[in-house]
């Protein structure tokens, strides 16, 4: 038996800053009634009409949401697509005049995409053509991290090795704001243990002090070999800083016999900082 997600019917609400003739209100209400109910905590935009004007295109749309609280949109990025799904326009809009949406409500609005916002030649766009709209969702990421080597690492690495670690940090994928990332970059196996060098990156806006680092080690088959919490003392890492750390996994606590370390990876066990 599958659980069907609960859905919510939105109520249409008109902005007091947009004087809409009664006949147009009926049209919006008709379009709104045709829309499917929303699953919980969704934000949705539905295109109603597209008009070509001398300066570009005007799109009339209905924005609706199923959040259990009031919604204030500050800025949104909207994409217009043709019926084949090809993007034809994209623009970031300041939504100050749009106002606050009550819980589970919908509101029509007009959006002007000027010629510079078009992604295809103006001639390809037909007045009142079929189209779709979507929000562009993006998350802020941090990509520039400063490598910090404490005295032990500075003295223990040659210039070439330090250069390698610098280049490694510069080549890592960006991470989301307010995340802590741990990436393994060197692996050494002895009879008693597996030793791994890792880079920790702090994408929070403030310094963090880490006392315990819970890490999982996986082998080439994707099996978890070991899960350990490493007490690392008062390990301080500044905002947008990257620091290396050495971790040792004793084979005595391995959960798998004869793991295949032809390739490997580590993951940090999610925790509340």
GROMACS .gro file of C-alpha atoms in nm:
model
  273
    1UNK     CA    1   0.000   0.000   0.000
    2UNK     CA    2   0.143   0.336  -0.104
    3UNK     CA    3   0.079   0.655   0.083
    4UNK     CA    4  -0.074   0.918  -0.142
    5UNK     CA    5   0.071   1.261  -0.060
    6UNK     CA    6  -0.182   1.503   0.082
    7UNK     CA    7  -0.272   1.782  -0.157
    8UNK     CA    8  -0.406   2.131  -0.101
    9UNK     CA    9  -0.644   2.345  -0.305
   10UNK     CA   10  -0.532   2.707  -0.319
   11UNK     CA   11  -0.762   3.007  -0.297
   12UNK     CA   12  -0.718   3.288  -0.547
   13UNK     CA   13  -0.639   3.630  -0.402
   14UNK     CA   14  -0.602   3.952  -0.599
   15UNK     CA   15  -0.346   4.220  -0.518
   16UNK     CA   16  -0.482   4.552  -0.396
   17UNK     CA   17  -0.208   4.720  -0.605
   18UNK     CA   18  -0.346   4.586  -0.934
   19UNK     CA   19  -0.687   4.711  -1.046
   20UNK     CA   20  -0.829   4.416  -1.240
   21UNK     CA   21  -1.166   4.455  -1.418
   22UNK     CA   22  -1.434   4.216  -1.292
   23UNK     CA   23  -1.445   4.029  -1.625
   24UNK     CA   24  -1.070   3.957  -1.608
   25UNK     CA   25  -1.108   3.836  -1.249
   26UNK     CA   26  -1.358   3.577  -1.370
   27UNK     CA   27  -1.107   3.464  -1.634
   28UNK     CA   28  -0.833   3.424  -1.372
   29UNK     CA   29  -1.071   3.236  -1.144
   30UNK     CA   30  -1.156   3.002  -1.433
   31UNK     CA   31  -0.787   2.928  -1.505
   32UNK     CA   32  -0.719   2.882  -1.134
   33UNK     CA   33  -1.002   2.629  -1.099
   34UNK     CA   34  -0.848   2.416  -1.376
   35UNK     CA   35  -0.519   2.378  -1.188
   36UNK     CA   36  -0.440   2.059  -1.002
   37UNK     CA   37  -0.409   2.073  -0.624
   38UNK     CA   38  -0.058   2.118  -0.484
   39UNK     CA   39   0.134   1.882  -0.261
   40UNK     CA   40   0.242   2.031   0.072
   41UNK     CA   41   0.509   2.303   0.084
   42UNK     CA   42   0.523   2.370  -0.291
   43UNK     CA   43   0.567   2.694  -0.485
   44UNK     CA   44   0.425   2.690  -0.837
   45UNK     CA   45   0.385   2.926  -1.131
   46UNK     CA   46   0.130   2.872  -1.408
   47UNK     CA   47   0.137   3.074  -1.728
   48UNK     CA   48  -0.198   3.208  -1.847
   49UNK     CA   49  -0.130   3.431  -2.149
   50UNK     CA   50   0.172   3.554  -2.346
   51UNK     CA   51   0.157   3.878  -2.541
   52UNK     CA   52   0.421   4.024  -2.771
   53UNK     CA   53   0.490   4.397  -2.730
   54UNK     CA   54   0.742   4.632  -2.892
   55UNK     CA   55   0.986   4.597  -2.599
   56UNK     CA   56   0.961   4.217  -2.562
   57UNK     CA   57   0.685   3.997  -2.419
   58UNK     CA   58   0.438   4.030  -2.133
   59UNK     CA   59   0.342   3.708  -1.959
   60UNK     CA   60   0.043   3.683  -1.731
   61UNK     CA   61   0.082   3.408  -1.475
   62UNK     CA   62  -0.062   3.275  -1.150
   63UNK     CA   63   0.179   3.218  -0.864
   64UNK     CA   64   0.052   2.989  -0.591
   65UNK     CA   65   0.187   2.804  -0.290
   66UNK     CA   66   0.088   2.536  -0.039
   67UNK     CA   67   0.294   2.650   0.258
   68UNK     CA   68   0.115   2.659   0.596
   69UNK     CA   69   0.238   3.014   0.653
   70UNK     CA   70   0.239   3.352   0.481
   71UNK     CA   71   0.481   3.382   0.189
   72UNK     CA   72   0.682   3.693   0.102
   73UNK     CA   73   0.874   3.663  -0.224
   74UNK     CA   74   1.164   3.905  -0.253
   75UNK     CA   75   1.308   3.802  -0.589
   76UNK     CA   76   1.234   3.519  -0.830
   77UNK     CA   77   1.392   3.396  -1.151
   78UNK     CA   78   1.127   3.293  -1.405
   79UNK     CA   79   1.178   3.088  -1.720
   80UNK     CA   80   0.938   3.084  -2.015
   81UNK     CA   81   0.940   2.775  -2.238
   82UNK     CA   82   0.763   2.692  -2.562
   83UNK     CA   83   0.537   2.384  -2.583
   84UNK     CA   84   0.838   2.168  -2.676
   85UNK     CA   85   1.014   2.271  -2.355
   86UNK     CA   86   1.269   2.502  -2.520
   87UNK     CA   87   1.358   2.801  -2.303
   88UNK     CA   88   1.264   3.125  -2.478
   89UNK     CA   89   1.304   3.385  -2.200
   90UNK     CA   90   1.453   3.417  -1.853
   91UNK     CA   91   1.461   3.706  -1.605
   92UNK     CA   92   1.503   3.786  -1.237
   93UNK     CA   93   1.212   3.987  -1.098
   94UNK     CA   94   1.190   4.207  -0.790
   95UNK     CA   95   0.865   4.102  -0.622
   96UNK     CA   96   0.824   4.392  -0.378
   97UNK     CA   97   0.492   4.506  -0.530
   98UNK     CA   98   0.358   4.150  -0.547
   99UNK     CA   99   0.296   4.158  -0.173
  100UNK     CA  100   0.241   3.887   0.086
  101UNK     CA  101   0.052   3.567   0.005
  102UNK     CA  102  -0.162   3.417   0.280
  103UNK     CA  103  -0.121   3.040   0.342
  104UNK     CA  104  -0.231   2.823   0.048
  105UNK     CA  105  -0.322   3.111  -0.181
  106UNK     CA  106  -0.267   3.206  -0.545
  107UNK     CA  107  -0.224   3.544  -0.710
  108UNK     CA  108  -0.212   3.650  -1.078
  109UNK     CA  109   0.063   3.887  -1.192
  110UNK     CA  110   0.209   4.036  -1.510
  111UNK     CA  111   0.577   3.990  -1.598
  112UNK     CA  112   0.760   4.192  -1.864
  113UNK     CA  113   1.047   4.013  -2.035
  114UNK     CA  114   1.238   4.273  -2.234
  115UNK     CA  115   1.429   4.199  -2.554
  116UNK     CA  116   1.754   4.141  -2.362
  117UNK     CA  117   1.577   3.873  -2.155
  118UNK     CA  118   1.482   3.669  -2.462
  119UNK     CA  119   1.681   3.352  -2.531
  120UNK     CA  120   1.560   3.319  -2.891
  121UNK     CA  121   1.515   3.576  -3.171
  122UNK     CA  122   1.209   3.793  -3.111
  123UNK     CA  123   1.066   3.679  -3.447
  124UNK     CA  124   1.032   3.320  -3.316
  125UNK     CA  125   0.785   3.426  -3.048
  126UNK     CA  126   0.421   3.433  -3.157
  127UNK     CA  127   0.155   3.645  -2.986
  128UNK     CA  128  -0.065   3.431  -2.756
  129UNK     CA  129   0.139   3.119  -2.834
  130UNK     CA  130   0.123   2.809  -2.612
  131UNK     CA  131   0.389   2.822  -2.341
  132UNK     CA  132   0.492   2.700  -1.997
  133UNK     CA  133   0.656   2.873  -1.703
  134UNK     CA  134   0.889   2.757  -1.428
  135UNK     CA  135   1.092   2.895  -1.142
  136UNK     CA  136   1.469   2.865  -1.162
  137UNK     CA  137   1.581   2.736  -0.827
  138UNK     CA  138   1.937   2.802  -0.727
  139UNK     CA  139   2.128   2.761  -0.404
  140UNK     CA  140   2.410   2.985  -0.299
  141UNK     CA  141   2.740   2.802  -0.304
  142UNK     CA  142   3.090   2.873  -0.177
  143UNK     CA  143   3.375   2.788  -0.413
  144UNK     CA  144   3.679   2.987  -0.297
  145UNK     CA  145   3.837   2.836   0.014
  146UNK     CA  146   4.166   2.942   0.169
  147UNK     CA  147   4.394   2.651   0.261
  148UNK     CA  148   4.526   2.668   0.616
  149UNK     CA  149   4.823   2.450   0.710
  150UNK     CA  150   4.913   2.444   1.079
  151UNK     CA  151   5.273   2.403   1.193
  152UNK     CA  152   5.265   2.023   1.181
  153UNK     CA  153   5.138   2.016   0.825
  154UNK     CA  154   5.369   2.296   0.706
  155UNK     CA  155   5.673   2.116   0.849
  156UNK     CA  156   5.557   1.770   0.743
  157UNK     CA  157   5.490   1.842   0.376
  158UNK     CA  158   5.745   1.926   0.107
  159UNK     CA  159   5.688   2.230  -0.115
  160UNK     CA  160   5.561   2.002  -0.392
  161UNK     CA  161   5.320   1.831  -0.155
  162UNK     CA  162   5.194   2.166  -0.026
  163UNK     CA  163   5.141   2.278  -0.385
  164UNK     CA  164   4.947   1.958  -0.453
  165UNK     CA  165   4.714   2.024  -0.158
  166UNK     CA  166   4.665   2.388  -0.266
  167UNK     CA  167   4.572   2.275  -0.618
  168UNK     CA  168   4.343   2.006  -0.477
  169UNK     CA  169   4.148   2.258  -0.269
  170UNK     CA  170   4.114   2.489  -0.571
  171UNK     CA  171   3.980   2.202  -0.787
  172UNK     CA  172   3.711   2.073  -0.547
  173UNK     CA  173   3.346   2.119  -0.636
  174UNK     CA  174   3.174   2.417  -0.468
  175UNK     CA  175   2.956   2.336  -0.166
  176UNK     CA  176   2.634   2.493  -0.043
  177UNK     CA  177   2.640   2.779   0.202
  178UNK     CA  178   2.618   2.663   0.565
  179UNK     CA  179   2.766   2.321   0.494
  180UNK     CA  180   3.070   2.141   0.627
  181UNK     CA  181   3.244   1.920   0.371
  182UNK     CA  182   3.497   1.641   0.423
  183UNK     CA  183   3.686   1.498   0.122
  184UNK     CA  184   3.948   1.223   0.138
  185UNK     CA  185   4.258   1.270  -0.077
  186UNK     CA  186   4.526   1.023   0.040
  187UNK     CA  187   4.498   0.659   0.149
  188UNK     CA  188   4.755   0.433   0.314
  189UNK     CA  189   4.695   0.080   0.441
  190UNK     CA  190   4.910  -0.096   0.698
  191UNK     CA  191   4.863  -0.429   0.877
  192UNK     CA  192   4.682  -0.268   1.170
  193UNK     CA  193   4.495   0.028   1.019
  194UNK     CA  194   4.391   0.238   0.726
  195UNK     CA  195   4.515   0.597   0.733
  196UNK     CA  196   4.331   0.863   0.537
  197UNK     CA  197   4.415   1.229   0.478
  198UNK     CA  198   4.109   1.450   0.443
  199UNK     CA  199   4.030   1.812   0.361
  200UNK     CA  200   3.764   1.979   0.577
  201UNK     CA  201   3.594   2.287   0.428
  202UNK     CA  202   3.377   2.531   0.623
  203UNK     CA  203   3.109   2.709   0.416
  204UNK     CA  204   2.945   2.870   0.719
  205UNK     CA  205   2.973   3.246   0.766
  206UNK     CA  206   3.138   3.198   1.105
  207UNK     CA  207   3.427   2.996   1.247
  208UNK     CA  208   3.351   2.646   1.372
  209UNK     CA  209   3.511   2.442   1.648
  210UNK     CA  210   3.480   2.068   1.585
  211UNK     CA  211   3.536   1.832   1.876
  212UNK     CA  212   3.412   1.510   1.722
  213UNK     CA  213   3.416   1.410   1.355
  214UNK     CA  214   3.193   1.108   1.272
  215UNK     CA  215   3.316   0.943   0.950
  216UNK     CA  216   3.210   0.641   0.743
  217UNK     CA  217   3.461   0.455   0.523
  218UNK     CA  218   3.342   0.268   0.212
  219UNK     CA  219   3.530   0.026  -0.014
  220UNK     CA  220   3.519  -0.023  -0.393
  221UNK     CA  221   3.194  -0.223  -0.376
  222UNK     CA  222   3.019   0.058  -0.187
  223UNK     CA  223   3.001  -0.143   0.134
  224UNK     CA  224   3.051   0.040   0.462
  225UNK     CA  225   3.376  -0.087   0.614
  226UNK     CA  226   3.390   0.125   0.924
  227UNK     CA  227   3.200   0.397   1.107
  228UNK     CA  228   3.391   0.595   1.367
  229UNK     CA  229   3.362   0.916   1.563
  230UNK     CA  230   3.702   1.084   1.578
  231UNK     CA  231   3.763   1.301   1.886
  232UNK     CA  232   3.981   1.574   1.733
  233UNK     CA  233   4.003   1.811   2.029
  234UNK     CA  234   3.929   2.177   1.969
  235UNK     CA  235   3.971   2.173   1.591
  236UNK     CA  236   3.903   2.528   1.476
  237UNK     CA  237   3.828   2.611   1.116
  238UNK     CA  238   3.752   2.965   1.003
  239UNK     CA  239   3.477   3.065   0.761
  240UNK     CA  240   3.561   2.971   0.399
  241UNK     CA  241   3.872   2.790   0.516
  242UNK     CA  242   4.002   2.444   0.418
  243UNK     CA  243   4.214   2.241   0.660
  244UNK     CA  244   4.375   1.898   0.617
  245UNK     CA  245   4.345   1.630   0.882
  246UNK     CA  246   4.482   1.278   0.925
  247UNK     CA  247   4.244   1.000   1.036
  248UNK     CA  248   4.329   0.641   1.129
  249UNK     CA  249   4.074   0.357   1.106
  250UNK     CA  250   4.184   0.058   1.314
  251UNK     CA  251   4.115  -0.274   1.141
  252UNK     CA  252   3.997  -0.415   1.474
  253UNK     CA  253   3.669  -0.223   1.433
  254UNK     CA  254   3.612  -0.305   1.064
  255UNK     CA  255   3.257  -0.422   0.993
  256UNK     CA  256   3.362  -0.610   0.678
  257UNK     CA  257   3.627  -0.875   0.631
  258UNK     CA  258   3.875  -0.832   0.343
  259UNK     CA  259   3.738  -0.506   0.203
  260UNK     CA  260   3.833  -0.411  -0.154
  261UNK     CA  261   4.031  -0.088  -0.133
  262UNK     CA  262   4.107  -0.065  -0.506
  263UNK     CA  263   3.892   0.245  -0.469
  264UNK     CA  264   3.742   0.403  -0.158
  265UNK     CA  265   3.549   0.700  -0.029
  266UNK     CA  266   3.461   0.860   0.302
  267UNK     CA  267   3.147   1.041   0.410
  268UNK     CA  268   3.075   1.251   0.710
  269UNK     CA  269   2.778   1.131   0.915
  270UNK     CA  270   2.532   1.425   0.922
  271UNK     CA  271   2.526   1.605   1.254
  272UNK     CA  272   2.397   1.926   1.406
  273UNK     CA  273   2.672   2.182   1.444
   0.00000   0.00000   0.00000
